[in-house]
PDB file of C-alpha atoms in Angstrom:
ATOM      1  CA  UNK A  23      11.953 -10.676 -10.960  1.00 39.00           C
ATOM      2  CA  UNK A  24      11.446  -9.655  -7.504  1.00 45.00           C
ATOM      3  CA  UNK A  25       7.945 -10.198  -5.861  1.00 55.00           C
ATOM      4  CA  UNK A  26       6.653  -8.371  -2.726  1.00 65.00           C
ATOM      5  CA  UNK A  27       6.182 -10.681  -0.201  1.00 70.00           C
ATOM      6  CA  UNK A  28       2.642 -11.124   0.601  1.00 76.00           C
ATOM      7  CA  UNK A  29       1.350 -11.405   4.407  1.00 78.00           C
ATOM      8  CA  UNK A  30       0.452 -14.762   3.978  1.00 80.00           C
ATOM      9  CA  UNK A  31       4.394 -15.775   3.232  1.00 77.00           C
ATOM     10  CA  UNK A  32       5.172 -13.873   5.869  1.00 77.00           C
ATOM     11  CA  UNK A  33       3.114 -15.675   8.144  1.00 78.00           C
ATOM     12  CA  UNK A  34       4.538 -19.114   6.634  1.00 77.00           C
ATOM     13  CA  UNK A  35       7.971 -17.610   6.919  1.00 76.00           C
ATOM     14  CA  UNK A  36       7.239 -16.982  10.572  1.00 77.00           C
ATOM     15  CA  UNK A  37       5.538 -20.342  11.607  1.00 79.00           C
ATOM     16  CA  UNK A  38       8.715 -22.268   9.693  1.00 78.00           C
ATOM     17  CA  UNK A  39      11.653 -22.905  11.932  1.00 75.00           C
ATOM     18  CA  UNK A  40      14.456 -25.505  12.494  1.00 72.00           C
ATOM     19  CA  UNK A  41      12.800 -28.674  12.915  1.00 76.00           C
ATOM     20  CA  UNK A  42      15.036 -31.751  14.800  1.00 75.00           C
ATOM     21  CA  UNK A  43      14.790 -35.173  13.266  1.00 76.00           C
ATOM     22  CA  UNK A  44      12.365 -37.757  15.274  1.00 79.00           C
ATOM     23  CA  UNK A  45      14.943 -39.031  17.712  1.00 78.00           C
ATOM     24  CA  UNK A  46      15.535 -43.259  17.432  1.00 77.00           C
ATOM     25  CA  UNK A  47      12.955 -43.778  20.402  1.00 80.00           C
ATOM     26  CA  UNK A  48      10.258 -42.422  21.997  1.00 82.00           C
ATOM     27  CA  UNK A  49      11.342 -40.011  25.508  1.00 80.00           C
ATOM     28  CA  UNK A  50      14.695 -39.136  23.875  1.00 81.00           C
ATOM     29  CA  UNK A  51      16.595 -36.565  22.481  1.00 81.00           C
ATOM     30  CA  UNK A  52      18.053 -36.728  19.245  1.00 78.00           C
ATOM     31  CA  UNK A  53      21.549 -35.876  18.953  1.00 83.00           C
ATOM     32  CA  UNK A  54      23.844 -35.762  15.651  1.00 83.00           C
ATOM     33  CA  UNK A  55      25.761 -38.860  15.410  1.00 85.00           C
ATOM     34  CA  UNK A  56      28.142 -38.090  12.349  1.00 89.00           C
ATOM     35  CA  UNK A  57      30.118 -34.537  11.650  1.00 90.00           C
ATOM     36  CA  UNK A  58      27.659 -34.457   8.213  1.00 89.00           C
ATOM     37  CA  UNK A  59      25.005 -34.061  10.824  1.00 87.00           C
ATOM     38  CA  UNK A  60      26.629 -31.712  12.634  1.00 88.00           C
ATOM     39  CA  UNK A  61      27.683 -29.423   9.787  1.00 90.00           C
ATOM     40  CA  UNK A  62      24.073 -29.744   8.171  1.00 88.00           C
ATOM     41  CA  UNK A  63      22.488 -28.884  12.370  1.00 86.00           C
ATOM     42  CA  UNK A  64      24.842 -25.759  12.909  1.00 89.00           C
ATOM     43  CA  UNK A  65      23.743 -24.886   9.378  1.00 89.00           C
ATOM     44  CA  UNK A  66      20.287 -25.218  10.021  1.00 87.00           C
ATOM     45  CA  UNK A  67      20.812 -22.572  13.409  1.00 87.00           C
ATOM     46  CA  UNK A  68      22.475 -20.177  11.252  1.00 89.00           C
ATOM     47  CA  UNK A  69      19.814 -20.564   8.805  1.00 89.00           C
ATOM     48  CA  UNK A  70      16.970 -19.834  11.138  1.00 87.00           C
ATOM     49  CA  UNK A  71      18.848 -17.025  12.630  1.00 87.00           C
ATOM     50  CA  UNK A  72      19.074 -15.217   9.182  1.00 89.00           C
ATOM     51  CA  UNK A  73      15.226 -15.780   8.930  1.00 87.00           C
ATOM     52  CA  UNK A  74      14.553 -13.984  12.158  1.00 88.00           C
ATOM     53  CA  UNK A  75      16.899 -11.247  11.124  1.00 89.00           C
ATOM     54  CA  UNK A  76      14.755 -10.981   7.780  1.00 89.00           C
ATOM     55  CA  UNK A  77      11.499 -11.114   9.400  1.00 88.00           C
ATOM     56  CA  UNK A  78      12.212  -8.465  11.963  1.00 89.00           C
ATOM     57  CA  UNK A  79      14.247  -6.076   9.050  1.00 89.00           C
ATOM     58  CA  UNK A  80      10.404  -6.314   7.391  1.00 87.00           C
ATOM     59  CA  UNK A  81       8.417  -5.329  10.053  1.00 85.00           C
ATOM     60  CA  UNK A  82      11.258  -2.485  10.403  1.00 85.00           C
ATOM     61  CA  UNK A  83      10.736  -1.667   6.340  1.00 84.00           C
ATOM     62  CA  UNK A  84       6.865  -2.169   7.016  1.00 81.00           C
ATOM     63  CA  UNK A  85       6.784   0.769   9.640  1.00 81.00           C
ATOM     64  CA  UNK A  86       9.078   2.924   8.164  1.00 76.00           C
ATOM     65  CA  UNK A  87       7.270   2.736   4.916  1.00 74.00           C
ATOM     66  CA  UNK A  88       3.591   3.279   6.778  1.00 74.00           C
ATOM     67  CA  UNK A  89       5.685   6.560   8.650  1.00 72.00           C
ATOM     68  CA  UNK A  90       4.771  10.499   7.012  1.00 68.00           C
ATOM     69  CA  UNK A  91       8.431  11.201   6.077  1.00 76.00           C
ATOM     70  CA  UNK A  92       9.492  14.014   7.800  1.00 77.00           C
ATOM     71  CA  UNK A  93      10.240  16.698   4.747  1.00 80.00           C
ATOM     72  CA  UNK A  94       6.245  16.385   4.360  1.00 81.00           C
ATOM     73  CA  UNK A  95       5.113  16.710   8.011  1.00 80.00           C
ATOM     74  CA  UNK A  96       7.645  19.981   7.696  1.00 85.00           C
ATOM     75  CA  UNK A  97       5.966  21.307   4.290  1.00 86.00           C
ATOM     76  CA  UNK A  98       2.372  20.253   5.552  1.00 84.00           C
ATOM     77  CA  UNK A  99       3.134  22.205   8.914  1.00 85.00           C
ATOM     78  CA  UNK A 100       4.590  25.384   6.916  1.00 88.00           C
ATOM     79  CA  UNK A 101       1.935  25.447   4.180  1.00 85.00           C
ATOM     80  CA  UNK A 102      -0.544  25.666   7.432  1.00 81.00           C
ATOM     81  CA  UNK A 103       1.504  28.327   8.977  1.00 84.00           C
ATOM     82  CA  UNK A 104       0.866  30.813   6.266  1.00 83.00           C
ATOM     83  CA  UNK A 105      -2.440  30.023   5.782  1.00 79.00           C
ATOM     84  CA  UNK A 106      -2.753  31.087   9.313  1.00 79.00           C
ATOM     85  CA  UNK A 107      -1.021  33.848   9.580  1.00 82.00           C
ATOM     86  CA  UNK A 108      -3.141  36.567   8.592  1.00 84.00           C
ATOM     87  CA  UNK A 109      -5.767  35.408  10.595  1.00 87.00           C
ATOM     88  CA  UNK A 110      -7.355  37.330  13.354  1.00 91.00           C
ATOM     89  CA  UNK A 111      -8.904  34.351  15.417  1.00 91.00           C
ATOM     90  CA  UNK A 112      -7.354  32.049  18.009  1.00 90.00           C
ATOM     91  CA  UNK A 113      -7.221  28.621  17.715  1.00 88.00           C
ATOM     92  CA  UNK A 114     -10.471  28.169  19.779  1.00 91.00           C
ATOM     93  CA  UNK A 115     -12.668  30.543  17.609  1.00 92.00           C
ATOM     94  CA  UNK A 116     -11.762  28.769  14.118  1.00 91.00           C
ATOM     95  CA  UNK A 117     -12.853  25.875  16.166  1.00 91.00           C
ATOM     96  CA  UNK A 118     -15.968  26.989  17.115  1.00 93.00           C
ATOM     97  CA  UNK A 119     -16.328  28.329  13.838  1.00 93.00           C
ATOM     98  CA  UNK A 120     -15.566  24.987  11.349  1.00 92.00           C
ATOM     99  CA  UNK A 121     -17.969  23.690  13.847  1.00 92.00           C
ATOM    100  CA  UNK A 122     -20.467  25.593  12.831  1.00 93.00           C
ATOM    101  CA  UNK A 123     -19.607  25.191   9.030  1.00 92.00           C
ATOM    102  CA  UNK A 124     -19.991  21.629   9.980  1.00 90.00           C
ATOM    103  CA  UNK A 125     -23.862  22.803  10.765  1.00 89.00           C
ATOM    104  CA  UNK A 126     -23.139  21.790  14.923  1.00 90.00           C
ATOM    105  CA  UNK A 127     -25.096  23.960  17.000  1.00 92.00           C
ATOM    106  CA  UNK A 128     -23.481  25.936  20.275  1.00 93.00           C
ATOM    107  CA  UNK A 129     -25.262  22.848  22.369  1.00 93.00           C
ATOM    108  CA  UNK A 130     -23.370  20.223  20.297  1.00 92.00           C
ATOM    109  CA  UNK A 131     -19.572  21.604  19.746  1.00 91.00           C
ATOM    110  CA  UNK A 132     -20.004  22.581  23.854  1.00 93.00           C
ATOM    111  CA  UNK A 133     -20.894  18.959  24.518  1.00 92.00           C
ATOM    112  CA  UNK A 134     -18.087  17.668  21.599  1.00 90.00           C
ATOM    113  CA  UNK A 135     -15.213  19.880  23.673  1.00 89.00           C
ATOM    114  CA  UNK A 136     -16.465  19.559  27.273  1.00 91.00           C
ATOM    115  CA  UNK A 137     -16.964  23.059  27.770  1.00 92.00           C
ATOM    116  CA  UNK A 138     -19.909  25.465  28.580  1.00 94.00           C
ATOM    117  CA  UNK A 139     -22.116  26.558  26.518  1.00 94.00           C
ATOM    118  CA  UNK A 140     -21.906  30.088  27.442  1.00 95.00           C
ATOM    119  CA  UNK A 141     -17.940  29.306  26.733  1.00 94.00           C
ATOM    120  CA  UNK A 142     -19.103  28.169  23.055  1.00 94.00           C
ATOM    121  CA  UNK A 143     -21.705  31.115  22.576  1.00 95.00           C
ATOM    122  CA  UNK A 144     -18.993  33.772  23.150  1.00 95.00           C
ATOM    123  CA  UNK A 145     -16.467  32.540  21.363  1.00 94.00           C
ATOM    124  CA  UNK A 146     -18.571  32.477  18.534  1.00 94.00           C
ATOM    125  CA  UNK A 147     -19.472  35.987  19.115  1.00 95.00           C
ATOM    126  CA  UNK A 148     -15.777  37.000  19.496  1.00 95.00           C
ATOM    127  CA  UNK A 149     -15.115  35.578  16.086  1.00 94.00           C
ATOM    128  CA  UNK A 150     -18.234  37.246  14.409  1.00 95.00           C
ATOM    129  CA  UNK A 151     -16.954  40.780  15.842  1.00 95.00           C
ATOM    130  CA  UNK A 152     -13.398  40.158  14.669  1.00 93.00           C
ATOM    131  CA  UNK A 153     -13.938  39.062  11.796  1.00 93.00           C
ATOM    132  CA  UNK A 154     -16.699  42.026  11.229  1.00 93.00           C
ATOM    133  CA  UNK A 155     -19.339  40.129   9.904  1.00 93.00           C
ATOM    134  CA  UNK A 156     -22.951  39.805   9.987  1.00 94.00           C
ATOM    135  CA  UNK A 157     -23.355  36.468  11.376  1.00 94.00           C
ATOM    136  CA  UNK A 158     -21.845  32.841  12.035  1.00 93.00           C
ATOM    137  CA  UNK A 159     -23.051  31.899   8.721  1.00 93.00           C
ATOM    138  CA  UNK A 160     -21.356  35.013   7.356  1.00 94.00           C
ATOM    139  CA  UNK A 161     -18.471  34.382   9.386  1.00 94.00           C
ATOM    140  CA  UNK A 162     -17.865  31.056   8.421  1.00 93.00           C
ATOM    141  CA  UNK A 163     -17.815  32.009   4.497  1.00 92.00           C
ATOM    142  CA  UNK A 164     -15.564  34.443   5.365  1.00 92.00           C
ATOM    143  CA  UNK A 165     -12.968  31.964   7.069  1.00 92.00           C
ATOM    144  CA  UNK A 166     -13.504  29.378   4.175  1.00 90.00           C
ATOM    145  CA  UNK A 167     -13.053  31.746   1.322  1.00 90.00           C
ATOM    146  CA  UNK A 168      -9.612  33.070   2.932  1.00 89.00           C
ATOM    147  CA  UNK A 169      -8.540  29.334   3.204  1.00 87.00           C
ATOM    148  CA  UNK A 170      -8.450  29.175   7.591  1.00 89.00           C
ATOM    149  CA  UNK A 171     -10.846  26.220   7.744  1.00 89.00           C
ATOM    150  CA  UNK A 172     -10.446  23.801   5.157  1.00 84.00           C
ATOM    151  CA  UNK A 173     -12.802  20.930   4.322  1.00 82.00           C
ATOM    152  CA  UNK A 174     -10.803  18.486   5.934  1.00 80.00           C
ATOM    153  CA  UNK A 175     -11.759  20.381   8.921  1.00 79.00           C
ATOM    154  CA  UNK A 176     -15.442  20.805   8.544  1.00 81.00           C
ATOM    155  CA  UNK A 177     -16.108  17.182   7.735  1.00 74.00           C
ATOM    156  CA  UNK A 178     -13.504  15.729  10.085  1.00 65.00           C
ATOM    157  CA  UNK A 179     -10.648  14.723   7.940  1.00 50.00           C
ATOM    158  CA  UNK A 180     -13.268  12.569   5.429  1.00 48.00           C
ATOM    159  CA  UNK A 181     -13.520  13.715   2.077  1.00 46.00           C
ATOM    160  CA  UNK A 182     -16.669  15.030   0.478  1.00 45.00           C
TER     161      UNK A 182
END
């Protein structure tokens, strides 16, 4: 039965290493008198090697595992492309505009992006006149209902 190996084994796993024998006195090093010692100290080395090797092929397993694999960054990326294509606004204007679905005023989403508020105003009324509606509020039902904004959008990527 195999176990996942929990962080705090990991951290155990880490701290262990090869650990000398108290040498005969005080100030001195020890050193392997017989060849049983010697086998058993080359065996500890190799030992502790193979630990490192394990610990660093986890944190490579760790990473890869916390990584988007690429096929779904590619779908993700496609499925947004053709939601987008039809629509008549740049990238600025939807922004302007899921800011507003997120209720910011003009005065907020200019301060949010660093721009003007004049900037903000007319984009907004660029996006009402392309899109041909009545208002921002009118506007911004019409971008949600076509699927250009999306909810991760207005709230910020947090779920309702």
């Amino acid at each position: 039965m195999t176990a996942a190996l929990t962080d705090k084994a990991i951290a155990q796993i880490r701290r262990a290493a090869l650990v000398r024998p108290r040498p005969p006195y005080p100030g001195q090093e020890w050193r392997p008198r017989t060849e049983a010692e010697q086998h058993l100290l080359r065996e500890g080395y190799r030992l502790d090697r193979v630990r490192q090797v394990l610990l660093e092929e986890i944190g490579r397993l760790r990473q890869a595992a916390s990584l988007t694999p690429r096929a779904e960054v590619i779908a993700a990326a496609a499925r947004k492309a053709e939601r987008l294509r039809d629509c008549p606004l740049t990238q600025g204007q939807l922004g302007v505009i899921a800011a507003a679905a997120a209720g910011e005023s003009a005065e907020e989403t200019a301060q949010r992006l660093c721009l003007s508020y004049d900037t903000i105003r007319s984009q907004r009324q660029r996006a009402v006149s392309r899109l041909d509606a009545r208002n921002i509020a009118h506007a911004v039902a019409l971008c949600t209902a076509a699927g250009w904004i999306t909810a991760a959008q207005i709230t910020g990527g947090v779920a309702p």
